[in-house]
mmCIF file of C-alpha atoms in Angstrom:
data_model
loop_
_atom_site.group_PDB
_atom_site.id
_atom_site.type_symbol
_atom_site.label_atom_id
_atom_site.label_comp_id
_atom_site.label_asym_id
_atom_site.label_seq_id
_atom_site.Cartn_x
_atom_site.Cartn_y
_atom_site.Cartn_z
ATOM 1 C CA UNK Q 1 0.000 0.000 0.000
ATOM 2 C CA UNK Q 2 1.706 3.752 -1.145
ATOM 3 C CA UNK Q 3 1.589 6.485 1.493
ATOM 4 C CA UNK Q 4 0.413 9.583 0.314
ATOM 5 C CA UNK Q 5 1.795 12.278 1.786
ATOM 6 C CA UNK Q 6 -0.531 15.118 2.926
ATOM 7 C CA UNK Q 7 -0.900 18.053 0.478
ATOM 8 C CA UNK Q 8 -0.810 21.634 2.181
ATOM 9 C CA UNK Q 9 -3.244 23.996 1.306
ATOM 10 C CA UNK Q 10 -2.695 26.846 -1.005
ATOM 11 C CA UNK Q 11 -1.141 29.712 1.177
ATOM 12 C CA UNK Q 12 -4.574 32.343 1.533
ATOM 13 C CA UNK Q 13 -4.364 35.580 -0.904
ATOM 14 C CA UNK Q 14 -5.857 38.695 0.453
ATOM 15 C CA UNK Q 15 -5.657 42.465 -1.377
ATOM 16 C CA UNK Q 16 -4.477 45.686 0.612
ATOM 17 C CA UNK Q 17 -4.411 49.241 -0.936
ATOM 18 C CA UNK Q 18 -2.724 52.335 -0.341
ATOM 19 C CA UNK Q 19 -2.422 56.046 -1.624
ATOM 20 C CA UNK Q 20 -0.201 58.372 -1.334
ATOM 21 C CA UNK Q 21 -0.893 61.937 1.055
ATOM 22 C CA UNK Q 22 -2.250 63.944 -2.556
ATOM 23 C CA UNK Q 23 -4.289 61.181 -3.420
ATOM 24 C CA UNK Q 24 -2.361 61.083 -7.326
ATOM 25 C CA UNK Q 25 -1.138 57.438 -6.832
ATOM 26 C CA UNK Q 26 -3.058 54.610 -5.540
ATOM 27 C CA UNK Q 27 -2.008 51.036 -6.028
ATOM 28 C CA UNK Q 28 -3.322 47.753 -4.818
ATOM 29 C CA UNK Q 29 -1.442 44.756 -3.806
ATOM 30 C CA UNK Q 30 -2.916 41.117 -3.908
ATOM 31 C CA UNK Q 31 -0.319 38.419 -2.411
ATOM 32 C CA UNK Q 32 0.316 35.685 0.306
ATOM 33 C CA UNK Q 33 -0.198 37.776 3.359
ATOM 34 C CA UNK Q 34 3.504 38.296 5.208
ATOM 35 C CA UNK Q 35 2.328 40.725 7.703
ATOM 36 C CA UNK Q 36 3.369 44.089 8.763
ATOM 37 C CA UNK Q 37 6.905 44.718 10.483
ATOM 38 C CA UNK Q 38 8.463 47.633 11.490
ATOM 39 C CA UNK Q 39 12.483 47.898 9.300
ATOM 40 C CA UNK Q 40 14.885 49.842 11.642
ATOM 41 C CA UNK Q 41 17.233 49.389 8.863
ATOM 42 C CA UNK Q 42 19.532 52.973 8.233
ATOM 43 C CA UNK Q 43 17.855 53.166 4.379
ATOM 44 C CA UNK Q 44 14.264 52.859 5.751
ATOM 45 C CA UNK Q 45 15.322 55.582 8.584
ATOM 46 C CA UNK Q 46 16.716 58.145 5.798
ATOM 47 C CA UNK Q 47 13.997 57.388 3.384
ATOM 48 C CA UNK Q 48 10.943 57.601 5.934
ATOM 49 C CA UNK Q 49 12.489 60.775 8.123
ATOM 50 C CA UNK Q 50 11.945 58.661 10.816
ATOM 51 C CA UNK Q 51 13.292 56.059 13.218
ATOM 52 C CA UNK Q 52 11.449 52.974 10.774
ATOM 53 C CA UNK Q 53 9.355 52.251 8.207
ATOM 54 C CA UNK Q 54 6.078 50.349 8.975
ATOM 55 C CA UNK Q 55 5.882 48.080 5.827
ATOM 56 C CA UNK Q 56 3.481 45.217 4.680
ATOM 57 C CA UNK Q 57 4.704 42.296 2.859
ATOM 58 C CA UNK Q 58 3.420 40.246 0.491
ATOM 59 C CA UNK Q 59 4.974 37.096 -1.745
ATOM 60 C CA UNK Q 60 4.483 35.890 -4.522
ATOM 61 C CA UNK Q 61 2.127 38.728 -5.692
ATOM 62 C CA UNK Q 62 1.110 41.122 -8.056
ATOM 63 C CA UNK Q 63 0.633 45.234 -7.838
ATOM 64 C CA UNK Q 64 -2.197 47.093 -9.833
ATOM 65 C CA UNK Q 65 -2.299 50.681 -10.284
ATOM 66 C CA UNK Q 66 -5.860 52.257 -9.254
ATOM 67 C CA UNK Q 67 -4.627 55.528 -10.796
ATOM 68 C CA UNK Q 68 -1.163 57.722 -10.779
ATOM 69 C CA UNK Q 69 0.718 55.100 -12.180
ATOM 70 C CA UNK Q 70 2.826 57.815 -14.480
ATOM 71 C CA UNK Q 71 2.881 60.203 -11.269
ATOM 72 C CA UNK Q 72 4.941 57.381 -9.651
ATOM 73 C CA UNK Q 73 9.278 57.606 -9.198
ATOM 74 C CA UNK Q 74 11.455 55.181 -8.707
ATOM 75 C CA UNK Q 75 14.701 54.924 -6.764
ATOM 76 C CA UNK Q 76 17.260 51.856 -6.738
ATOM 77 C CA UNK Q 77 18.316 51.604 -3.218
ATOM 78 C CA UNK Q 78 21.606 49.402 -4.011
ATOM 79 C CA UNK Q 79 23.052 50.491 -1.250
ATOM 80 C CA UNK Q 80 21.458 47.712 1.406
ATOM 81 C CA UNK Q 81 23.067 45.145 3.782
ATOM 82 C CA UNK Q 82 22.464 41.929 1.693
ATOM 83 C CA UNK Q 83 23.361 43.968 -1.789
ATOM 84 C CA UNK Q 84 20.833 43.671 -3.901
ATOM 85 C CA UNK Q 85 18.749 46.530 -5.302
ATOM 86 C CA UNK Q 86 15.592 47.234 -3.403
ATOM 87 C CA UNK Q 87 13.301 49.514 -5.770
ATOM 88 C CA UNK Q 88 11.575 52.183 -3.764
ATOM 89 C CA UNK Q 89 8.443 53.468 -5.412
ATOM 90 C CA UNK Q 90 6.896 57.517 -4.558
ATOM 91 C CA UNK Q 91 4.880 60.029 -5.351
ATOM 92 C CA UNK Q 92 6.176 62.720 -7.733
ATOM 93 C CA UNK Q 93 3.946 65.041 -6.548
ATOM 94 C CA UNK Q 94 4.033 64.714 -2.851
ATOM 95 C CA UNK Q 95 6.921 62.973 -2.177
ATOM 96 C CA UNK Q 96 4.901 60.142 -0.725
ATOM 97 C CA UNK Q 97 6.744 56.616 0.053
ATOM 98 C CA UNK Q 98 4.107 54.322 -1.408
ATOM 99 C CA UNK Q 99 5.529 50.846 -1.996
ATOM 100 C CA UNK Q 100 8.906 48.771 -2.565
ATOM 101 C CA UNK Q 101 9.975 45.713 -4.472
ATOM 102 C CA UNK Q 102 12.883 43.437 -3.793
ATOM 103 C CA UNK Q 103 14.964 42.986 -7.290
ATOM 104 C CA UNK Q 104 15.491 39.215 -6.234
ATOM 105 C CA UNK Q 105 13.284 36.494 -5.655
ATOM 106 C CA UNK Q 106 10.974 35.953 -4.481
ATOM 107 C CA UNK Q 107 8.247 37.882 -6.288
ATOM 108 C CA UNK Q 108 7.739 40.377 -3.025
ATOM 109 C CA UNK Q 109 5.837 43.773 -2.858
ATOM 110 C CA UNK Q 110 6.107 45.991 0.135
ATOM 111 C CA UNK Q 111 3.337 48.668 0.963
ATOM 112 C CA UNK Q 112 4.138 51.450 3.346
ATOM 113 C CA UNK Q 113 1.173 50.940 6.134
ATOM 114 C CA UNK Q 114 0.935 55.053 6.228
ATOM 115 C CA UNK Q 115 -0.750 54.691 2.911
ATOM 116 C CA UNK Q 116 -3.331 52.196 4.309
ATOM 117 C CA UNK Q 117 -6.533 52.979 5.202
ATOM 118 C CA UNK Q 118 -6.135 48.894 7.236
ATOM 119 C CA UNK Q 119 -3.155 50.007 9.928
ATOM 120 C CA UNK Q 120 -2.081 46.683 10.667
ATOM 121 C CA UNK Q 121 -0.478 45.661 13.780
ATOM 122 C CA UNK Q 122 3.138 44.630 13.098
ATOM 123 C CA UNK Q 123 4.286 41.263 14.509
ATOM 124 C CA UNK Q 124 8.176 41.751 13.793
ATOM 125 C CA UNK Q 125 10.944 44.130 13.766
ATOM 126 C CA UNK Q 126 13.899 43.613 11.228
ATOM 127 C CA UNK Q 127 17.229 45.225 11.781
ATOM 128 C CA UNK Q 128 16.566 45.498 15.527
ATOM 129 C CA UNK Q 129 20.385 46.490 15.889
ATOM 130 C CA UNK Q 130 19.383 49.650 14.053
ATOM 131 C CA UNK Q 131 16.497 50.107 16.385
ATOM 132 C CA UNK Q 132 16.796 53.329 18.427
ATOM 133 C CA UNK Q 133 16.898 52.719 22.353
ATOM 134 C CA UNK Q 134 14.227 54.975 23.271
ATOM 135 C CA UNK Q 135 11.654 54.327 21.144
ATOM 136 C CA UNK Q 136 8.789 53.529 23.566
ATOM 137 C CA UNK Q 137 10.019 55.053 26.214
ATOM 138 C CA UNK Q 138 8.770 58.543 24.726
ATOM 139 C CA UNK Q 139 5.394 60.038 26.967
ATOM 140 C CA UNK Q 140 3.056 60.557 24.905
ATOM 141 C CA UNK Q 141 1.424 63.236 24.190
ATOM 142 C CA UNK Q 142 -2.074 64.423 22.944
ATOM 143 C CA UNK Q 143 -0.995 66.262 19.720
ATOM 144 C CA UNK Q 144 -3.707 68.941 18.089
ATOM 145 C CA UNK Q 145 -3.065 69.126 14.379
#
């Protein structure tokens, strides 16, 4: 009698969308879910202005433009710890970070949560020894904008 070994199912696709602050570029990203994590790495810093970028991944999936696709720029970030070209995607209008793409496999895109309307909860950190030592330790405060 052959054993069959048991078949895993299909990793779950979902779709997540994002704009940019002037509203010109919105994309949408349909993929195996990776989650949201928070990059400490020094590119991320410098091209967020801030102490990380809050990101959500996605593999092996596939980016539409819902408009603005010729008001989007492109930057080849070659200058990252592994190497190999990361392709950072904004706004030409605003200057908006809107999404990233790895140049190697796997087939990843990257949105930048501030983008989403869905503000997803990140479950990791990468590049923790980046990671500034107060962050959380900051009182917050009650800003009026």
């Amino acid at each position: 009698m052959a054993s069959s070994s048991p078949t895993k199912p299909s990793p779950t696709k979902v779709s997540k969308s994002a704009t940019c602050l002037c509203g010109a570029v919105a994309v949408t990203v349909t993929g195996v879910d990776k989650g949201a994590v928070l990059c400490h790495c020094s590119n991320c810093q410098r091209s967020s202005g801030s102490s990380f970028a809050h990101n959500y991944r996605f593999l092996d999936a596939d980016l539409t433009f819902d408009k603005g696709e010729d008001a989007v720029t492109r930057y080849e970030d070659g200058d990252t710890t592994n190497g190999n070209v990361l392709a950072r995607h904004f706004c030409k209008v605003c200057g908006s970070n809107v999404f990233l793409q790895p140049s190697t496999p796997p087939r990843m895109w990257i949105l930048h949560t501030g983008g989403m309307q869905d503000k997803t909860q990140p479950a990791r950190e990468l590049f923790t020894h980046n990671k500034h030592p107060w962050i959380g330790d900051v009182t917050p405060v009650r800003a009026k904008v």
